[in-house]
RNA sequence: GCCCGGGUGGUGGAACUGGCAUACACGAGGGACUUAAAAUCCCUUGCUCGUAAGGGCUUGUGGGUUCAAAUCCCACCCCGGGCACCA
């Protein structure tokens, strides 16, 4: 019998499915009405990969590498005795799928069915240990019913609200976008330049959680680069708000005679030589009656207009205009001009700043351009008070100068002191903005809200802060996305659903008069921000999740995904979990002593590397996307899995070359041949199996050597998998096979069995096939589940089926690993001059004597060494 | 500009807390088997000087610390990624 991947892979995939060997028991039961529900799971292990979206091109080879990497990890955990839960599903809603539908003209609902089928086919072909019974798709009403339910909870608890503001607008996708979905000024999905548009939209209050999102990062075990990305995104700044009285405000009606600025450097207050307000703030002042000259009016108008169109420049130009008014520096009562400039942003701090050109790069540049005074107040060379004329801003720390009574104080100490002196307020600012949830698109879950004009006029509504707005009653959920022919985005600020009267016409839940349904859908990232909560509960029709199951299985034990989601999905999921926890609808205790505190969904996260092709990122436009299909067809899933695991450390990028797959097939064929020795179907193997005892006595030394390699391999493979170093784990298996082949007569059957177990996570099909061959005489006779009529009978018979993937993971014996001897390295002046095998624990004196006697060393040791360095059980170095 | 990650043979990569650089593969060359090819098996394979024995050099570059540096420190170059007028 030859190694035939196609045949055995199909066979075992079918068998595993029929036997449900990858399905943990998620049923919960209540013994009597008073008791809490209990769950049967013993040692649950939630092994999760980031939610895939079913792209039109299908799964590509990089995706397969990720899934394989996650699966390898899950398989060792299963063999180590855990009830591994490794679910799979599709993030099927969203602009990506919808845009593809627009291109092909096929309706997204029909397309989803096709893509789903293709994606699941590809995923199944990899032979992963997925819990297929728990799969889910976000476009399934059974799923988005609960996405909508979550929105309702968020609204009721004040975490979802409406507000009008300048938001990101993608002109190509014709919808608004959250800040996180604008990647350096471009749309995360289609790469078009994003514009600003003033619109009223739904937001989630992520900013309320800024501090917790930041602090919890200390407690969770994540790839450091992802933590850093989140920290930067949250962007915490410690500073102060300082009030500057304004002079000469001719006719401001609300008596606003001051402007507040936010600064992180209150210590430089004496160096403030002008104030700058954002054009937006200027506009607001003008709207409430501030009279300005034509130049100012024109500047504000054109700047605001430009901001709406132009997204960003690589090197933004700073422009500005003097407003005509002055402010008073509260520290020294100096009168300083107020400028309006485009380098001050409306959405951060107070929308106004104090400019300290000597100690801020942007202020410096602006002051140079408009010839404004630059006053040094922090000196790094104190007490030599003469600071040179600056040709760039000095932003570091130092001692204060030119700051009246504070001179000589360190800039750090001066911060709080000066704030106190001028009556400022210590404040923390975050860069993080609230999450814009609305999308003016078709392919998503409709936001479950109703707007009543009449109630709005009477200032009525479900919440006081949002008159006119009501949630859809829970019993009416889901608000089903209707099948409409024209799903094309409108390009107005409304979704295509806004023209479907049968959809939006509805009764007001408050006054029962005619009202209008919200026609925007929610962001796809909301779908994927909670899917991990639904997986163990997909069969639950009554609730989004079951308390008992959730408590038992969450949080996710191992989460693996792309670093590109550092501030997207990973931030949203953390936020939503915290919010649901606070609302009181979600509760999972810290399972297994993890640091989640019941509010961190992913206590352990690792970012995988990307697969490139000839050094370039794979992309549809470059036409270099590699599909796993043809490779699986040609070489089998096992060889492809092994190749992908071998080509680079899992957390590192790797370049795809198909020549390497052949090498893996070669390896598996060698394994196959070796293991035929233990197959009762093979004449050679049958002979050996008859008399295993004879073999054990063959050669004690060789036996010991092989055993040593075997136990070292167990140790290495176990540890390497734990660290996701699959490449070195596989190389260890290769070393082991090499030594098996060198002394085939010394390889006992149990060694072959251990080898197969170690191989099982990487090449599950071959390992299973060979394992069953090896144990065919002890296992019940196998019958394949081809015969449908006998299926039920077969299930009973198969309780005897013992998959290698359910076998206990081998343990190594530390005694067997220990070497009796080691190779002593002899160096002279740090250069290796000789090696000699000596016994462990040898004394320094013995080592020196042995080393000096070596022929290869003698010529270098004519004189007595000046110094001898001895590292026990390692080396000796003579310095001459 | 700032912040991460990285730079090791022809290629992918290995090397625990400083202690044998180049494990394991791929590719290449040579050989065995074969009428032949494929497959398989065996040998060689960092660079360099030398007929050889043997020597010298080598982890992006330049310096430093050390008996000893891919590993630690300083400066710089290159590649990949993220952030970017956030006061």
mmCIF file of N, CA and C (backbone and C1' of nucleotides) in Angstrom, chain A residues 225 237 263-264 316-318 343-345 348 353 362 431 433 646-647 649 657 659 663 666 727 731 734 738 827 831 833 835 860 867 869 874-875 877, chain B residues 1 3-6 11-17 19-21 23-27 39-41 54-57 67-68 80-87:
data_model
loop_
_atom_site.group_PDB
_atom_site.id
_atom_site.type_symbol
_atom_site.label_atom_id
_atom_site.label_comp_id
_atom_site.label_asym_id
_atom_site.label_seq_id
_atom_site.Cartn_x
_atom_site.Cartn_y
_atom_site.Cartn_z
ATOM 1 N N UNK A 225 3.615 44.230 19.876
ATOM 2 C CA UNK A 225 3.397 45.244 18.846
ATOM 3 C C UNK A 225 1.922 45.643 18.739
ATOM 4 N N UNK A 237 -3.021 61.577 26.825
ATOM 5 C CA UNK A 237 -2.114 62.696 27.101
ATOM 6 C C UNK A 237 -2.473 63.335 28.428
ATOM 7 N N UNK A 263 -3.110 71.892 26.967
ATOM 8 C CA UNK A 263 -1.671 71.764 26.734
ATOM 9 C C UNK A 263 -1.093 70.652 27.585
ATOM 10 N N UNK A 264 -0.101 69.957 27.028
ATOM 11 C CA UNK A 264 0.616 68.953 27.819
ATOM 12 C C UNK A 264 1.851 69.580 28.458
ATOM 13 N N UNK A 316 1.510 68.420 5.454
ATOM 14 C CA UNK A 316 0.463 69.447 5.427
ATOM 15 C C UNK A 316 1.061 70.851 5.563
ATOM 16 N N UNK A 317 0.518 71.759 4.803
ATOM 17 C CA UNK A 317 0.972 73.164 4.882
ATOM 18 C C UNK A 317 0.217 73.848 6.001
ATOM 19 N N UNK A 318 0.932 74.707 6.700
ATOM 20 C CA UNK A 318 0.260 75.439 7.770
ATOM 21 C C UNK A 318 -0.103 76.825 7.249
ATOM 22 N N UNK A 343 -3.815 74.280 11.383
ATOM 23 C CA UNK A 343 -3.086 73.183 12.018
ATOM 24 C C UNK A 343 -3.634 72.849 13.399
ATOM 25 N N UNK A 344 -4.643 73.573 13.791
ATOM 26 C CA UNK A 344 -5.308 73.223 15.041
ATOM 27 C C UNK A 344 -6.612 72.508 14.710
ATOM 28 N N UNK A 345 -6.779 71.353 15.335
ATOM 29 C CA UNK A 345 -7.925 70.492 15.030
ATOM 30 C C UNK A 345 -9.087 70.797 15.956
ATOM 31 N N UNK A 348 -10.063 67.767 18.948
ATOM 32 C CA UNK A 348 -9.172 67.331 20.019
ATOM 33 C C UNK A 348 -9.003 68.447 21.024
ATOM 34 N N UNK A 353 -5.324 76.293 21.081
ATOM 35 C CA UNK A 353 -4.049 76.031 21.753
ATOM 36 C C UNK A 353 -3.348 77.329 22.128
ATOM 37 N N UNK A 362 5.489 72.424 15.707
ATOM 38 C CA UNK A 362 4.482 72.996 14.812
ATOM 39 C C UNK A 362 4.346 74.501 15.026
ATOM 40 N N UNK A 431 -6.941 60.423 22.399
ATOM 41 C CA UNK A 431 -7.063 60.569 20.957
ATOM 42 C C UNK A 431 -8.255 59.758 20.441
ATOM 43 N N UNK A 433 -11.702 58.271 19.570
ATOM 44 C CA UNK A 433 -13.017 58.883 19.358
ATOM 45 C C UNK A 433 -14.087 57.824 19.507
ATOM 46 N N UNK A 646 6.262 24.811 8.258
ATOM 47 C CA UNK A 646 7.716 24.685 8.261
ATOM 48 C C UNK A 646 8.421 25.910 7.695
ATOM 49 N N UNK A 647 7.762 26.662 6.850
ATOM 50 C CA UNK A 647 8.487 27.661 6.073
ATOM 51 C C UNK A 647 8.989 28.861 6.860
ATOM 52 N N UNK A 649 8.775 30.746 11.224
ATOM 53 C CA UNK A 649 8.066 30.760 12.504
ATOM 54 C C UNK A 649 6.682 31.376 12.299
ATOM 55 N N UNK A 657 7.014 29.470 -1.706
ATOM 56 C CA UNK A 657 7.685 28.847 -2.866
ATOM 57 C C UNK A 657 7.164 27.430 -2.956
ATOM 58 N N UNK A 659 8.327 24.877 -4.364
ATOM 59 C CA UNK A 659 9.299 23.784 -4.383
ATOM 60 C C UNK A 659 9.362 23.074 -3.031
ATOM 61 N N UNK A 663 9.304 18.615 -0.911
ATOM 62 C CA UNK A 663 10.133 18.117 0.181
ATOM 63 C C UNK A 663 9.294 17.510 1.291
ATOM 64 N N UNK A 666 8.001 14.163 0.289
ATOM 65 C CA UNK A 666 9.091 13.201 0.461
ATOM 66 C C UNK A 666 9.181 12.731 1.908
ATOM 67 N N UNK A 727 8.002 25.439 12.900
ATOM 68 C CA UNK A 727 9.085 25.094 11.974
ATOM 69 C C UNK A 727 10.170 24.255 12.653
ATOM 70 N N UNK A 731 11.313 20.252 12.219
ATOM 71 C CA UNK A 731 12.698 19.850 11.967
ATOM 72 C C UNK A 731 13.137 18.803 12.992
ATOM 73 N N UNK A 734 11.998 15.548 11.802
ATOM 74 C CA UNK A 734 12.846 15.088 10.711
ATOM 75 C C UNK A 734 14.117 14.438 11.251
ATOM 76 N N UNK A 738 15.248 10.601 10.737
ATOM 77 C CA UNK A 738 16.589 10.272 10.248
ATOM 78 C C UNK A 738 17.250 9.214 11.114
ATOM 79 N N UNK A 827 39.143 25.895 23.609
ATOM 80 C CA UNK A 827 39.486 27.112 22.880
ATOM 81 C C UNK A 827 40.847 27.631 23.333
ATOM 82 N N UNK A 831 39.441 30.887 20.167
ATOM 83 C CA UNK A 831 39.262 30.146 18.912
ATOM 84 C C UNK A 831 39.188 28.660 19.228
ATOM 85 N N UNK A 833 40.029 25.064 19.075
ATOM 86 C CA UNK A 833 41.190 24.320 18.586
ATOM 87 C C UNK A 833 41.024 22.824 18.753
ATOM 88 N N UNK A 835 38.147 19.390 20.226
ATOM 89 C CA UNK A 835 36.962 18.893 20.913
ATOM 90 C C UNK A 835 37.262 17.525 21.436
ATOM 91 N N UNK A 860 49.471 25.266 20.218
ATOM 92 C CA UNK A 860 49.117 26.635 20.623
ATOM 93 C C UNK A 860 49.462 26.906 22.082
ATOM 94 N N UNK A 867 45.765 32.634 31.633
ATOM 95 C CA UNK A 867 44.464 32.565 32.282
ATOM 96 C C UNK A 867 43.706 31.373 31.691
ATOM 97 N N UNK A 869 39.776 29.848 31.464
ATOM 98 C CA UNK A 869 38.351 29.993 31.778
ATOM 99 C C UNK A 869 37.691 28.634 31.603
ATOM 100 N N UNK A 874 30.786 22.450 29.492
ATOM 101 C CA UNK A 874 30.676 23.161 28.234
ATOM 102 C C UNK A 874 32.022 23.343 27.556
ATOM 103 N N UNK A 875 32.856 24.228 28.114
ATOM 104 C CA UNK A 875 34.111 24.493 27.416
ATOM 105 C C UNK A 875 35.217 24.947 28.347
ATOM 106 N N UNK A 877 38.702 27.602 27.973
ATOM 107 C CA UNK A 877 39.364 28.569 27.097
ATOM 108 C C UNK A 877 40.694 28.975 27.707
ATOM 109 P P G B 1 13.473 61.679 8.711
ATOM 110 O "O5'" G B 1 12.771 61.851 10.135
ATOM 111 C "C5'" G B 1 13.080 62.969 10.949
ATOM 112 C "C4'" G B 1 11.913 63.234 11.859
ATOM 113 C "C3'" G B 1 11.559 62.090 12.786
ATOM 114 O "O3'" G B 1 12.335 62.135 13.965
ATOM 115 C "C1'" G B 1 9.597 62.879 11.712
ATOM 116 P P C B 3 11.377 57.048 18.499
ATOM 117 O "O5'" C B 3 10.249 55.926 18.542
ATOM 118 C "C5'" C B 3 9.205 55.989 19.512
ATOM 119 C "C4'" C B 3 8.186 54.931 19.203
ATOM 120 C "C3'" C B 3 8.779 53.568 18.907
ATOM 121 O "O3'" C B 3 9.177 52.910 20.083
ATOM 122 C "C1'" C B 3 7.156 54.060 17.276
ATOM 123 P P C B 4 10.158 51.644 19.968
ATOM 124 O "O5'" C B 4 9.080 50.508 19.779
ATOM 125 C "C5'" C B 4 9.486 49.283 19.289
ATOM 126 C "C4'" C B 4 8.348 48.594 18.566
ATOM 127 C "C3'" C B 4 8.849 47.414 17.771
ATOM 128 O "O3'" C B 4 8.976 46.299 18.619
ATOM 129 C "C1'" C B 4 7.560 48.759 16.349
ATOM 130 P P G B 5 10.447 45.644 18.758
ATOM 131 O "O5'" G B 5 10.475 44.686 17.491
ATOM 132 C "C5'" G B 5 9.377 43.809 17.250
ATOM 133 C "C4'" G B 5 9.361 43.375 15.813
ATOM 134 C "C3'" G B 5 10.692 42.912 15.249
ATOM 135 O "O3'" G B 5 11.037 41.615 15.675
ATOM 136 C "C1'" G B 5 9.646 44.319 13.680
ATOM 137 P P G B 6 12.631 41.324 15.975
ATOM 138 O "O5'" G B 6 13.285 41.376 14.515
ATOM 139 C "C5'" G B 6 13.065 40.312 13.615
ATOM 140 C "C4'" G B 6 13.388 40.726 12.205
ATOM 141 C "C3'" G B 6 14.845 40.765 11.795
ATOM 142 O "O3'" G B 6 15.379 39.479 11.616
ATOM 143 C "C1'" G B 6 13.709 42.591 10.843
ATOM 144 P P U B 11 21.099 33.634 -0.818
ATOM 145 O "O5'" U B 11 19.765 32.771 -0.958
ATOM 146 C "C5'" U B 11 18.717 33.175 -1.829
ATOM 147 C "C4'" U B 11 17.527 32.295 -1.597
ATOM 148 C "C3'" U B 11 17.043 32.226 -0.156
ATOM 149 O "O3'" U B 11 16.223 33.333 0.184
ATOM 150 C "C1'" U B 11 17.204 30.032 -0.999
ATOM 151 P P G B 12 16.135 33.791 1.719
ATOM 152 O "O5'" G B 12 15.191 32.686 2.352
ATOM 153 C "C5'" G B 12 13.823 32.611 1.927
ATOM 154 C "C4'" G B 12 13.123 31.519 2.672
ATOM 155 C "C3'" G B 12 13.224 31.600 4.191
ATOM 156 O "O3'" G B 12 12.322 32.562 4.710
ATOM 157 C "C1'" G B 12 13.623 29.383 3.497
ATOM 158 P P G B 13 12.651 33.291 6.072
ATOM 159 O "O5'" G B 13 12.552 32.090 7.117
ATOM 160 C "C5'" G B 13 13.333 32.051 8.294
ATOM 161 C "C4'" G B 13 13.616 30.619 8.636
ATOM 162 C "C3'" G B 13 14.454 30.415 9.879
ATOM 163 O "O3'" G B 13 13.593 30.216 10.986
ATOM 164 C "C1'" G B 13 15.485 29.334 8.062
ATOM 165 P P A B 14 14.030 30.660 12.418
ATOM 166 O "O5'" A B 14 15.218 29.652 12.769
ATOM 167 C "C5'" A B 14 14.885 28.315 13.095
ATOM 168 C "C4'" A B 14 16.072 27.523 13.546
ATOM 169 C "C3'" A B 14 16.797 28.022 14.780
ATOM 170 O "O3'" A B 14 16.066 27.709 15.937
ATOM 171 C "C1'" A B 14 18.346 27.237 13.176
ATOM 172 P P A B 15 16.033 28.758 17.123
ATOM 173 O "O5'" A B 15 17.544 28.737 17.611
ATOM 174 C "C5'" A B 15 18.027 27.646 18.379
ATOM 175 C "C4'" A B 15 19.492 27.844 18.656
ATOM 176 C "C3'" A B 15 19.859 29.185 19.285
ATOM 177 O "O3'" A B 15 19.633 29.213 20.671
ATOM 178 C "C1'" A B 15 21.323 28.728 17.505
ATOM 179 P P C B 16 19.363 30.662 21.302
ATOM 180 O "O5'" C B 16 18.741 30.383 22.733
ATOM 181 C "C5'" C B 16 17.338 30.149 22.877
ATOM 182 C "C4'" C B 16 17.091 29.612 24.260
ATOM 183 C "C3'" C B 16 17.682 30.456 25.393
ATOM 184 O "O3'" C B 16 16.761 31.444 25.818
ATOM 185 C "C1'" C B 16 18.340 28.210 25.664
ATOM 186 P P U B 17 17.125 32.985 25.702
ATOM 187 O "O5'" U B 17 18.298 33.194 26.757
ATOM 188 C "C5'" U B 17 18.780 34.498 26.989
ATOM 189 C "C4'" U B 17 19.336 34.608 28.372
ATOM 190 C "C3'" U B 17 20.860 34.621 28.506
ATOM 191 O "O3'" U B 17 21.371 35.915 28.249
ATOM 192 C "C1'" U B 17 19.858 33.276 30.222
ATOM 193 P P G B 19 25.511 31.982 24.333
ATOM 194 O "O5'" G B 19 26.973 31.372 24.442
ATOM 195 C "C5'" G B 19 27.933 31.675 23.426
ATOM 196 C "C4'" G B 19 28.992 30.621 23.413
ATOM 197 C "C3'" G B 19 28.466 29.224 23.679
ATOM 198 O "O3'" G B 19 29.172 28.320 22.852
ATOM 199 C "C1'" G B 19 30.077 29.805 25.324
ATOM 200 P P C B 20 28.723 28.138 21.340
ATOM 201 O "O5'" C B 20 29.835 27.110 20.878
ATOM 202 C "C5'" C B 20 31.180 27.540 20.710
ATOM 203 C "C4'" C B 20 31.745 26.771 19.556
ATOM 204 C "C3'" C B 20 30.970 26.915 18.250
ATOM 205 O "O3'" C B 20 31.889 26.915 17.173
ATOM 206 C "C1'" C B 20 31.033 24.668 18.868
ATOM 207 P P A B 21 32.360 28.326 16.644
ATOM 208 O "O5'" A B 21 31.046 28.905 15.946
ATOM 209 C "C5'" A B 21 30.528 28.259 14.825
ATOM 210 C "C4'" A B 21 29.028 28.406 14.822
ATOM 211 C "C3'" A B 21 28.362 27.754 13.623
ATOM 212 O "O3'" A B 21 28.063 26.410 13.933
ATOM 213 C "C1'" A B 21 27.617 29.994 13.830
ATOM 214 P P A B 23 23.906 23.227 9.039
ATOM 215 O "O5'" A B 23 23.026 22.204 9.918
ATOM 216 C "C5'" A B 23 23.529 21.669 11.128
ATOM 217 C "C4'" A B 23 22.394 21.420 12.084
ATOM 218 C "C3'" A B 23 21.167 20.728 11.481
ATOM 219 O "O3'" A B 23 21.339 19.324 11.438
ATOM 220 C "C1'" A B 23 20.481 22.580 12.756
ATOM 221 P P C B 24 20.999 18.483 10.156
ATOM 222 O "O5'" C B 24 19.475 18.866 9.903
ATOM 223 C "C5'" C B 24 18.441 18.384 10.751
ATOM 224 C "C4'" C B 24 17.118 18.942 10.287
ATOM 225 C "C3'" C B 24 16.898 18.842 8.780
ATOM 226 O "O3'" C B 24 16.433 17.554 8.438
ATOM 227 C "C1'" C B 24 16.388 21.033 9.481
ATOM 228 P P A B 25 16.620 17.009 6.971
ATOM 229 O "O5'" A B 25 15.504 17.886 6.260
ATOM 230 C "C5'" A B 25 15.612 18.201 4.900
ATOM 231 C "C4'" A B 25 14.648 19.315 4.610
ATOM 232 C "C3'" A B 25 14.745 19.799 3.181
ATOM 233 O "O3'" A B 25 13.910 19.014 2.357
ATOM 234 C "C1'" A B 25 14.917 21.641 4.638
ATOM 235 P P C B 26 14.472 18.489 0.978
ATOM 236 O "O5'" C B 26 14.430 19.810 0.093
ATOM 237 C "C5'" C B 26 13.200 20.493 -0.102
ATOM 238 C "C4'" C B 26 13.448 21.838 -0.707
ATOM 239 C "C3'" C B 26 14.311 21.842 -1.958
ATOM 240 O "O3'" C B 26 13.587 21.442 -3.104
ATOM 241 C "C1'" C B 26 14.991 23.584 -0.536
ATOM 242 P P G B 27 14.316 20.585 -4.208
ATOM 243 O "O5'" G B 27 15.408 21.599 -4.768
ATOM 244 C "C5'" G B 27 15.004 22.746 -5.514
ATOM 245 C "C4'" G B 27 16.196 23.639 -5.755
ATOM 246 C "C3'" G B 27 17.361 22.980 -6.489
ATOM 247 O "O3'" G B 27 17.158 22.967 -7.893
ATOM 248 C "C1'" G B 27 18.176 24.148 -4.621
ATOM 249 P P A B 39 12.225 12.906 -9.957
ATOM 250 O "O5'" A B 39 11.793 11.660 -9.059
ATOM 251 C "C5'" A B 39 10.455 11.551 -8.579
ATOM 252 C "C4'" A B 39 10.235 10.195 -7.974
ATOM 253 C "C3'" A B 39 11.193 9.827 -6.841
ATOM 254 O "O3'" A B 39 10.789 10.372 -5.607
ATOM 255 C "C1'" A B 39 11.080 8.046 -8.385
ATOM 256 P P U B 40 11.893 10.895 -4.600
ATOM 257 O "O5'" U B 40 12.642 9.558 -4.150
ATOM 258 C "C5'" U B 40 11.939 8.559 -3.420
ATOM 259 C "C4'" U B 40 12.791 7.319 -3.318
ATOM 260 C "C3'" U B 40 14.154 7.522 -2.674
ATOM 261 O "O3'" U B 40 14.071 7.511 -1.262
ATOM 262 C "C1'" U B 40 14.410 6.266 -4.661
ATOM 263 P P C B 41 15.015 8.482 -0.423
ATOM 264 O "O5'" C B 41 16.396 7.691 -0.466
ATOM 265 C "C5'" C B 41 16.512 6.406 0.155
ATOM 266 C "C4'" C B 41 17.811 5.771 -0.249
ATOM 267 C "C3'" C B 41 19.050 6.611 0.009
ATOM 268 O "O3'" C B 41 19.477 6.519 1.358
ATOM 269 C "C1'" C B 41 19.155 5.743 -2.181
ATOM 270 P P G B 54 44.395 18.278 8.454
ATOM 271 O "O5'" G B 54 44.771 19.814 8.531
ATOM 272 C "C5'" G B 54 45.682 20.298 9.512
ATOM 273 C "C4'" G B 54 46.380 21.548 9.003
ATOM 274 C "C3'" G B 54 45.643 22.863 9.242
ATOM 275 O "O3'" G B 54 45.792 23.339 10.566
ATOM 276 C "C1'" G B 54 46.404 22.803 7.012
ATOM 277 P P G B 55 44.668 24.256 11.219
ATOM 278 O "O5'" G B 55 44.848 25.620 10.430
ATOM 279 C "C5'" G B 55 46.003 26.414 10.672
ATOM 280 C "C4'" G B 55 46.126 27.519 9.647
ATOM 281 C "C3'" G B 55 45.111 28.647 9.744
ATOM 282 O "O3'" G B 55 45.370 29.514 10.829
ATOM 283 C "C1'" G B 55 45.471 28.092 7.476
ATOM 284 P P G B 56 44.144 30.158 11.616
ATOM 285 O "O5'" G B 56 43.633 31.246 10.579
ATOM 286 C "C5'" G B 56 44.445 32.395 10.291
ATOM 287 C "C4'" G B 56 43.875 33.163 9.121
ATOM 288 C "C3'" G B 56 42.459 33.692 9.317
ATOM 289 O "O3'" G B 56 42.432 34.883 10.085
ATOM 290 C "C1'" G B 56 42.616 32.655 7.205
ATOM 291 P P C B 57 41.219 35.131 11.054
ATOM 292 O "O5'" C B 57 40.049 35.468 10.028
ATOM 293 C "C5'" C B 57 40.136 36.639 9.205
ATOM 294 C "C4'" C B 57 39.065 36.632 8.150
ATOM 295 C "C3'" C B 57 37.630 36.630 8.667
ATOM 296 O "O3'" C B 57 37.216 37.911 9.090
ATOM 297 C "C1'" C B 57 37.826 35.045 6.935
ATOM 298 P P C B 67 38.434 40.147 29.980
ATOM 299 O "O5'" C B 67 38.635 38.980 28.919
ATOM 300 C "C5'" C B 67 39.949 38.651 28.463
ATOM 301 C "C4'" C B 67 39.898 37.339 27.733
ATOM 302 C "C3'" C B 67 38.820 37.218 26.682
ATOM 303 O "O3'" C B 67 39.223 37.794 25.474
ATOM 304 C "C1'" C B 67 38.793 35.289 28.051
ATOM 305 P P A B 68 38.240 38.632 24.643
ATOM 306 O "O5'" A B 68 37.122 37.551 24.267
ATOM 307 C "C5'" A B 68 37.425 36.540 23.307
ATOM 308 C "C4'" A B 68 36.264 35.613 23.164
ATOM 309 C "C3'" A B 68 34.943 36.271 22.783
ATOM 310 O "O3'" A B 68 34.880 36.474 21.390
ATOM 311 C "C1'" A B 68 34.585 34.746 24.551
ATOM 312 P P G B 80 10.430 47.982 1.485
ATOM 313 O "O5'" G B 80 9.664 47.253 2.666
ATOM 314 C "C5'" G B 80 9.172 45.926 2.487
ATOM 315 C "C4'" G B 80 8.590 45.411 3.780
ATOM 316 C "C3'" G B 80 7.480 46.248 4.385
ATOM 317 O "O3'" G B 80 6.235 46.064 3.748
ATOM 318 C "C1'" G B 80 8.987 45.608 6.080
ATOM 319 P P G B 81 5.221 47.312 3.671
ATOM 320 O "O5'" G B 81 4.721 47.437 5.172
ATOM 321 C "C5'" G B 81 3.856 46.441 5.723
ATOM 322 C "C4'" G B 81 3.700 46.646 7.203
ATOM 323 C "C3'" G B 81 3.033 47.934 7.646
ATOM 324 O "O3'" G B 81 1.629 47.925 7.464
ATOM 325 C "C1'" G B 81 4.880 47.505 9.036
ATOM 326 P P G B 82 0.863 49.319 7.221
ATOM 327 O "O5'" G B 82 0.861 49.951 8.678
ATOM 328 C "C5'" G B 82 0.088 49.351 9.710
ATOM 329 C "C4'" G B 82 0.386 50.010 11.022
ATOM 330 C "C3'" G B 82 0.047 51.493 11.099
ATOM 331 O "O3'" G B 82 -1.329 51.722 11.326
ATOM 332 C "C1'" G B 82 2.183 51.146 12.013
ATOM 333 P P C B 83 -1.998 53.012 10.677
ATOM 334 O "O5'" C B 83 -1.398 54.175 11.577
ATOM 335 C "C5'" C B 83 -1.740 54.249 12.965
ATOM 336 C "C4'" C B 83 -0.965 55.357 13.623
ATOM 337 C "C3'" C B 83 -1.105 56.732 12.989
ATOM 338 O "O3'" C B 83 -2.332 57.358 13.298
ATOM 339 C "C1'" C B 83 1.158 56.338 13.457
ATOM 340 P P A B 84 -3.024 58.189 12.115
ATOM 341 O "O5'" A B 84 -2.067 59.433 11.949
ATOM 342 C "C5'" A B 84 -1.926 60.347 13.017
ATOM 343 C "C4'" A B 84 -0.679 61.151 12.816
ATOM 344 C "C3'" A B 84 -0.744 62.192 11.715
ATOM 345 O "O3'" A B 84 -1.471 63.313 12.171
ATOM 346 C "C1'" A B 84 1.352 61.100 11.683
ATOM 347 P P C B 85 -1.850 64.421 11.121
ATOM 348 O "O5'" C B 85 -1.324 65.658 11.958
ATOM 349 C "C5'" C B 85 -0.081 65.546 12.658
ATOM 350 C "C4'" C B 85 0.265 66.895 13.221
ATOM 351 C "C3'" C B 85 -0.739 67.388 14.255
ATOM 352 O "O3'" C B 85 -0.049 67.908 15.372
ATOM 353 C "C1'" C B 85 -0.494 68.954 12.484
ATOM 354 P P C B 86 0.587 66.829 16.381
ATOM 355 O "O5'" C B 86 -0.692 66.440 17.242
ATOM 356 C "C5'" C B 86 -1.259 67.379 18.137
ATOM 357 C "C4'" C B 86 -2.066 66.647 19.201
ATOM 358 C "C3'" C B 86 -1.409 65.344 19.651
ATOM 359 O "O3'" C B 86 -1.642 65.184 21.016
ATOM 360 C "C1'" C B 86 -3.527 64.879 18.696
ATOM 361 P P A B 87 -0.873 65.356 22.135
ATOM 362 O "O5'" A B 87 -0.163 66.767 22.108
ATOM 363 C "C5'" A B 87 -0.450 67.666 23.110
ATOM 364 C "C4'" A B 87 -0.043 69.037 22.663
ATOM 365 C "C3'" A B 87 -0.665 70.164 23.479
ATOM 366 O "O3'" A B 87 0.047 70.413 24.667
ATOM 367 C "C1'" A B 87 -0.925 70.625 21.203
#
